Amino acid sequence: MAEVSATEKAERIYSILNRTEVRRGHTYRPDEAQTRILKAVKENKPIELVGFWGGHKQTQSGMANEADEAALELIKKTVDRIAEIHPIRVSLLFSDVHSDVINSIPTDASKRYHETLRPMADARSIALIPLSELYRGMTQAGETHYRQVAYRFIEEGRHDAGAILKAHPELEERLSAATGKHNRRVEILRTIVSQHPAFQGQLHGGLTHLGDFNIRTYAALRLRESQALNRHLTREGISPIFFVYGDPSTQPLLPDAPHFYRYSTKKGEGQTPWFMQERLERS
């Protein structure tokens, strides 16, 4: 049997990543994705596949559940098929920094989710990397905590993020909806508004201002973070290929690198696993 060429291997790997069973949206920079895959194959180095994962579980228990396990298993099925062709490393960026700095989620909640999610990832040979650890490797003089790095990123990215939001109104709309659902400060203020009708006018104005502030802060952080990650995650000269569960409208804030948009737990499921209840609870 004739030996399969590097180009043929790269094409097969790309088709696995882009298959309809897992593809939620169009691949961003598909040509570059194929180029990065081919480079890894030709140099006999592992393909670097990197995904973003939520930094807290928005359920009563706050612990990883069947939805997380189903999502990880779907990733594993993809990775196993690729591994039959060429070595691949898959890493999940656990977004504890976003939960803390943007959504005001207690660190204990992120820790609880991480500790229950890690055994599921380990069992499938998937690396689970807290963003806070990566941030500690990006400190500058005088910075001793990942929050200080995050605050610098927010300040550095504020101007460009504002321009991106102005140019992409669909992105601002998407972030506005997410802020209303997932930000703890917004949630608390909404509860106060519902409980104190006499002050609804004043509180509603505060709620709007807080929502707008969070959108712009989040956009600035993600934009500057993405620029750093695109460089920071290159290993052995092989640049990463990313995958996300989010809406493709968020692409302007993600690393300017190839991205695959995936379903989470099964074909047609767009909700992220960290916001999903147990299957039995949802049935």
Coordinates of C-alpha atoms in Angstrom, one line a residue:
M1 CA 0.0 0.0 0.0
A2 CA 1.3 3.4 -1.0
E3 CA 2.4 5.7 1.9
V4 CA -0.1 8.5 2.6
S5 CA 1.5 11.9 1.9
A6 CA 1.6 14.7 4.5
T7 CA -0.8 16.7 2.4
E8 CA -3.3 13.9 2.3
K9 CA -3.0 13.4 6.1
A10 CA -3.6 17.1 6.7
E11 CA -6.7 17.1 4.5
R12 CA -8.1 14.1 6.4
I13 CA -7.4 15.8 9.8
Y14 CA -9.1 19.0 8.6
S15 CA -12.2 17.1 7.4
I16 CA -12.5 15.5 10.9
L17 CA -12.3 18.8 12.6
N18 CA -14.8 20.3 10.2
R19 CA -17.3 17.5 9.9
T20 CA -21.0 18.4 10.0
E21 CA -21.7 16.3 13.2
V22 CA -19.7 18.8 15.3
R23 CA -19.6 22.0 13.1
R24 CA -21.8 24.8 14.4
G25 CA -20.6 27.5 12.1
H26 CA -18.2 28.3 9.3
T27 CA -14.5 27.8 10.2
Y28 CA -12.6 31.1 10.6
R29 CA -9.5 31.2 8.5
P30 CA -9.8 27.7 7.1
D31 CA -6.8 28.0 4.8
E32 CA -4.6 28.9 7.8
A33 CA -6.0 26.0 9.7
Q34 CA -4.9 23.6 7.0
T35 CA -1.5 25.3 6.8
R36 CA -0.9 24.8 10.6
I37 CA -2.0 21.2 10.4
L38 CA 0.2 20.5 7.4
K39 CA 3.2 22.1 9.2
A40 CA 2.7 19.9 12.2
V41 CA 2.5 16.8 10.0
K42 CA 5.5 17.7 7.9
E43 CA 7.6 18.4 11.0
N44 CA 6.3 15.3 12.9
K45 CA 5.1 17.4 15.8
P46 CA 1.8 17.3 17.6
I47 CA -1.1 19.4 16.3
E48 CA -2.0 21.9 19.0
L49 CA -5.8 22.1 19.5
V50 CA -7.0 24.7 22.1
G51 CA -10.5 25.3 23.3
F52 CA -12.1 27.9 25.7
W53 CA -14.0 26.6 28.7
G54 CA -16.1 28.5 31.2
G55 CA -14.6 29.4 34.6
H56 CA -17.6 28.5 36.8
K57 CA -20.6 26.2 36.7
Q58 CA -23.9 28.1 36.7
T59 CA -25.9 25.5 38.6
Q60 CA -26.9 25.2 42.2
S61 CA -24.2 22.7 43.0
G62 CA -21.5 24.5 41.0
M63 CA -19.9 21.2 40.1
A64 CA -19.2 19.5 36.8
N65 CA -22.0 17.2 35.7
E66 CA -23.1 14.9 32.9
A67 CA -23.3 17.8 30.4
D68 CA -19.6 18.5 31.0
E69 CA -18.8 14.8 30.6
A70 CA -20.8 14.6 27.4
A71 CA -18.9 17.6 25.9
L72 CA -15.5 16.2 26.9
E73 CA -16.4 12.9 25.4
L74 CA -17.4 14.5 22.1
I75 CA -14.0 16.2 22.0
K76 CA -12.3 12.9 22.8
K77 CA -14.0 11.2 19.8
T78 CA -12.7 13.9 17.5
V79 CA -9.2 13.7 19.0
D80 CA -9.1 9.9 18.9
R81 CA -9.9 9.9 15.1
I82 CA -7.2 12.4 14.5
A83 CA -4.7 10.5 16.6
E84 CA -5.1 7.5 14.3
I85 CA -3.5 9.7 11.6
H86 CA -1.1 12.0 13.5
P87 CA -0.3 13.0 17.2
I88 CA -2.5 15.7 18.6
R89 CA -2.5 17.6 21.9
V90 CA -5.8 19.2 23.1
S91 CA -5.9 21.8 25.9
L92 CA -8.9 23.6 27.4
L93 CA -8.4 27.1 28.8
F94 CA -10.4 27.3 32.0
S95 CA -11.6 30.9 32.1
D96 CA -11.4 31.5 35.9
V97 CA -10.1 35.0 35.2
H98 CA -13.2 36.0 33.3
S99 CA -15.5 34.6 36.0
D100 CA -13.6 36.5 38.7
V101 CA -12.7 39.8 37.1
I102 CA -15.7 40.3 34.8
N103 CA -18.6 38.3 36.4
S104 CA -17.7 38.8 40.1
I105 CA -17.9 35.0 40.7
P106 CA -16.3 34.0 44.0
T107 CA -13.0 32.1 43.5
D108 CA -14.3 29.2 45.6
A109 CA -17.0 28.7 42.9
S110 CA -14.4 28.5 40.2
K111 CA -12.3 26.2 42.3
R112 CA -15.2 23.9 42.9
Y113 CA -16.0 23.6 39.3
H114 CA -12.3 23.1 38.3
E115 CA -11.8 20.4 40.9
T116 CA -14.8 18.4 39.7
L117 CA -14.1 18.9 36.0
R118 CA -10.4 18.0 36.1
P119 CA -10.8 14.3 36.7
M120 CA -13.2 14.1 33.7
A121 CA -10.6 15.9 31.5
D122 CA -7.7 13.8 32.8
A123 CA -9.5 10.6 32.1
R124 CA -9.6 11.6 28.4
S125 CA -6.0 13.0 28.3
I126 CA -7.3 16.5 27.8
A127 CA -5.2 19.2 29.5
L128 CA -7.3 21.7 31.7
I129 CA -5.3 24.9 32.0
P130 CA -6.6 27.8 34.2
L131 CA -6.2 31.1 32.5
S132 CA -5.0 32.5 35.8
E133 CA -1.9 30.3 35.4
L134 CA -1.2 31.6 32.0
Y135 CA -1.7 35.2 33.2
R136 CA 0.9 34.6 35.8
G137 CA 3.4 34.0 33.0
M138 CA 2.5 37.3 31.4
T139 CA 3.2 39.6 34.4
Q140 CA 5.2 42.8 34.0
A141 CA 7.3 44.7 36.5
G142 CA 5.3 45.3 39.7
E143 CA 2.6 42.8 38.9
T144 CA 2.2 39.9 41.4
H145 CA -1.4 38.7 40.8
Y146 CA -3.3 37.6 37.7
R147 CA -5.9 40.3 38.4
Q148 CA -3.2 43.0 37.9
V149 CA -2.5 41.5 34.5
A150 CA -6.2 41.5 33.7
Y151 CA -6.6 45.1 34.7
R152 CA -3.7 46.1 32.4
F153 CA -5.2 44.1 29.6
I154 CA -8.5 45.9 30.1
E155 CA -6.8 49.3 30.0
E156 CA -4.7 48.5 27.0
G157 CA -7.6 47.0 25.0
R158 CA -10.2 49.6 25.9
H159 CA -9.9 51.9 22.9
D160 CA -9.7 49.1 20.2
A161 CA -12.5 47.1 21.9
G162 CA -14.7 50.2 21.7
A163 CA -14.1 50.6 18.0
I164 CA -14.8 46.9 17.4
L165 CA -18.1 47.1 19.3
K166 CA -19.1 50.1 17.3
A167 CA -18.3 48.4 14.0
H168 CA -20.1 45.1 15.0
P169 CA -23.5 45.9 16.6
E170 CA -24.4 42.2 16.5
L171 CA -21.5 41.5 18.8
E172 CA -22.6 44.2 21.3
E173 CA -26.1 42.7 21.3
R174 CA -24.7 39.2 21.9
L175 CA -22.6 40.4 24.8
S176 CA -25.5 42.4 26.3
A177 CA -27.6 39.3 26.4
A178 CA -24.8 37.3 28.1
T179 CA -24.1 40.1 30.7
G180 CA -27.8 40.0 31.7
K181 CA -27.6 36.2 32.3
H182 CA -24.2 35.6 33.8
N183 CA -22.8 38.6 35.7
R184 CA -23.4 38.4 39.4
R185 CA -23.4 42.2 40.0
V186 CA -26.1 42.6 37.3
E187 CA -28.1 39.8 38.7
I188 CA -28.0 41.3 42.2
L189 CA -29.1 44.7 40.9
R190 CA -31.9 43.2 38.9
T191 CA -33.1 41.4 42.1
I192 CA -33.1 44.8 44.0
V193 CA -35.0 46.4 41.1
S194 CA -37.7 43.7 41.3
Q195 CA -38.1 44.1 45.1
H196 CA -38.2 47.9 45.3
P197 CA -40.7 49.3 42.8
A198 CA -40.3 52.8 44.3
F199 CA -36.7 53.0 43.2
Q200 CA -37.1 51.3 39.8
G201 CA -36.3 54.4 37.8
Q202 CA -33.0 55.1 39.5
L203 CA -32.0 51.5 39.7
H204 CA -32.8 50.8 36.1
G205 CA -30.4 53.6 35.1
G206 CA -27.7 52.0 37.3
L207 CA -28.4 48.6 35.8
T208 CA -28.0 50.0 32.2
H209 CA -24.8 51.7 33.1
L210 CA -23.4 48.6 34.8
G211 CA -24.3 46.4 31.9
D212 CA -22.6 48.8 29.4
F213 CA -19.5 49.0 31.6
N214 CA -19.3 45.2 31.8
I215 CA -19.7 44.7 28.1
R216 CA -16.8 47.1 27.3
T217 CA -14.6 45.8 30.1
Y218 CA -15.2 42.2 28.9
A219 CA -14.5 43.1 25.3
A220 CA -11.3 44.9 26.2
L221 CA -10.0 42.0 28.3
R222 CA -10.8 39.4 25.7
L223 CA -9.2 41.4 22.9
R224 CA -5.9 42.0 24.6
E225 CA -5.9 38.5 26.1
S226 CA -6.4 37.0 22.7
Q227 CA -3.4 38.9 21.3
A228 CA -1.2 37.5 24.0
L229 CA -2.5 33.9 23.9
N230 CA -2.0 33.6 20.1
R231 CA 1.8 34.0 20.8
H232 CA 1.9 32.3 24.3
L233 CA 0.4 29.0 23.2
T234 CA 2.8 28.2 20.3
R235 CA 4.7 25.0 21.3
E236 CA 7.7 23.6 19.5
G237 CA 7.1 26.1 16.7
I238 CA 3.6 24.9 16.1
S239 CA 0.9 27.5 16.4
P240 CA -2.5 26.5 17.9
I241 CA -5.8 25.9 16.2
F242 CA -8.7 27.0 18.4
F243 CA -12.2 25.8 18.9
V244 CA -15.1 27.5 20.6
Y245 CA -18.7 26.8 21.5
G246 CA -19.8 30.5 21.3
D247 CA -21.6 32.3 18.6
P248 CA -19.4 33.2 15.6
S249 CA -20.3 36.9 16.2
T250 CA -17.7 36.9 19.0
Q251 CA -14.9 36.3 16.6
P252 CA -13.5 39.9 16.6
L253 CA -12.5 39.4 20.2
L254 CA -10.9 36.0 19.8
P255 CA -7.3 35.2 18.7
D256 CA -6.7 36.1 15.1
A257 CA -6.0 32.5 14.3
P258 CA -8.0 29.5 12.9
H259 CA -11.2 28.7 14.8
F260 CA -13.6 25.9 14.6
Y261 CA -17.1 26.5 15.9
R262 CA -18.4 23.4 17.5
Y263 CA -21.6 22.0 19.0
S264 CA -21.1 21.2 22.7
T265 CA -22.6 17.9 23.8
K266 CA -24.2 16.6 20.6
K267 CA -25.1 17.7 17.0
G268 CA -27.4 20.7 17.2
E269 CA -26.6 21.6 20.8
G270 CA -25.3 25.2 21.0
Q271 CA -25.5 25.8 24.7
T272 CA -22.2 25.7 26.5
P273 CA -21.8 22.8 29.1
W274 CA -20.9 25.1 32.0
F275 CA -24.4 26.6 31.8
M276 CA -26.2 23.3 31.4
Q277 CA -28.0 21.4 34.2
E278 CA -27.9 17.6 34.6
R279 CA -29.6 15.8 31.8
L280 CA -32.2 14.4 34.1
E281 CA -32.9 17.9 35.4
R282 CA -33.4 19.2 31.9
S283 CA -35.6 16.4 30.7

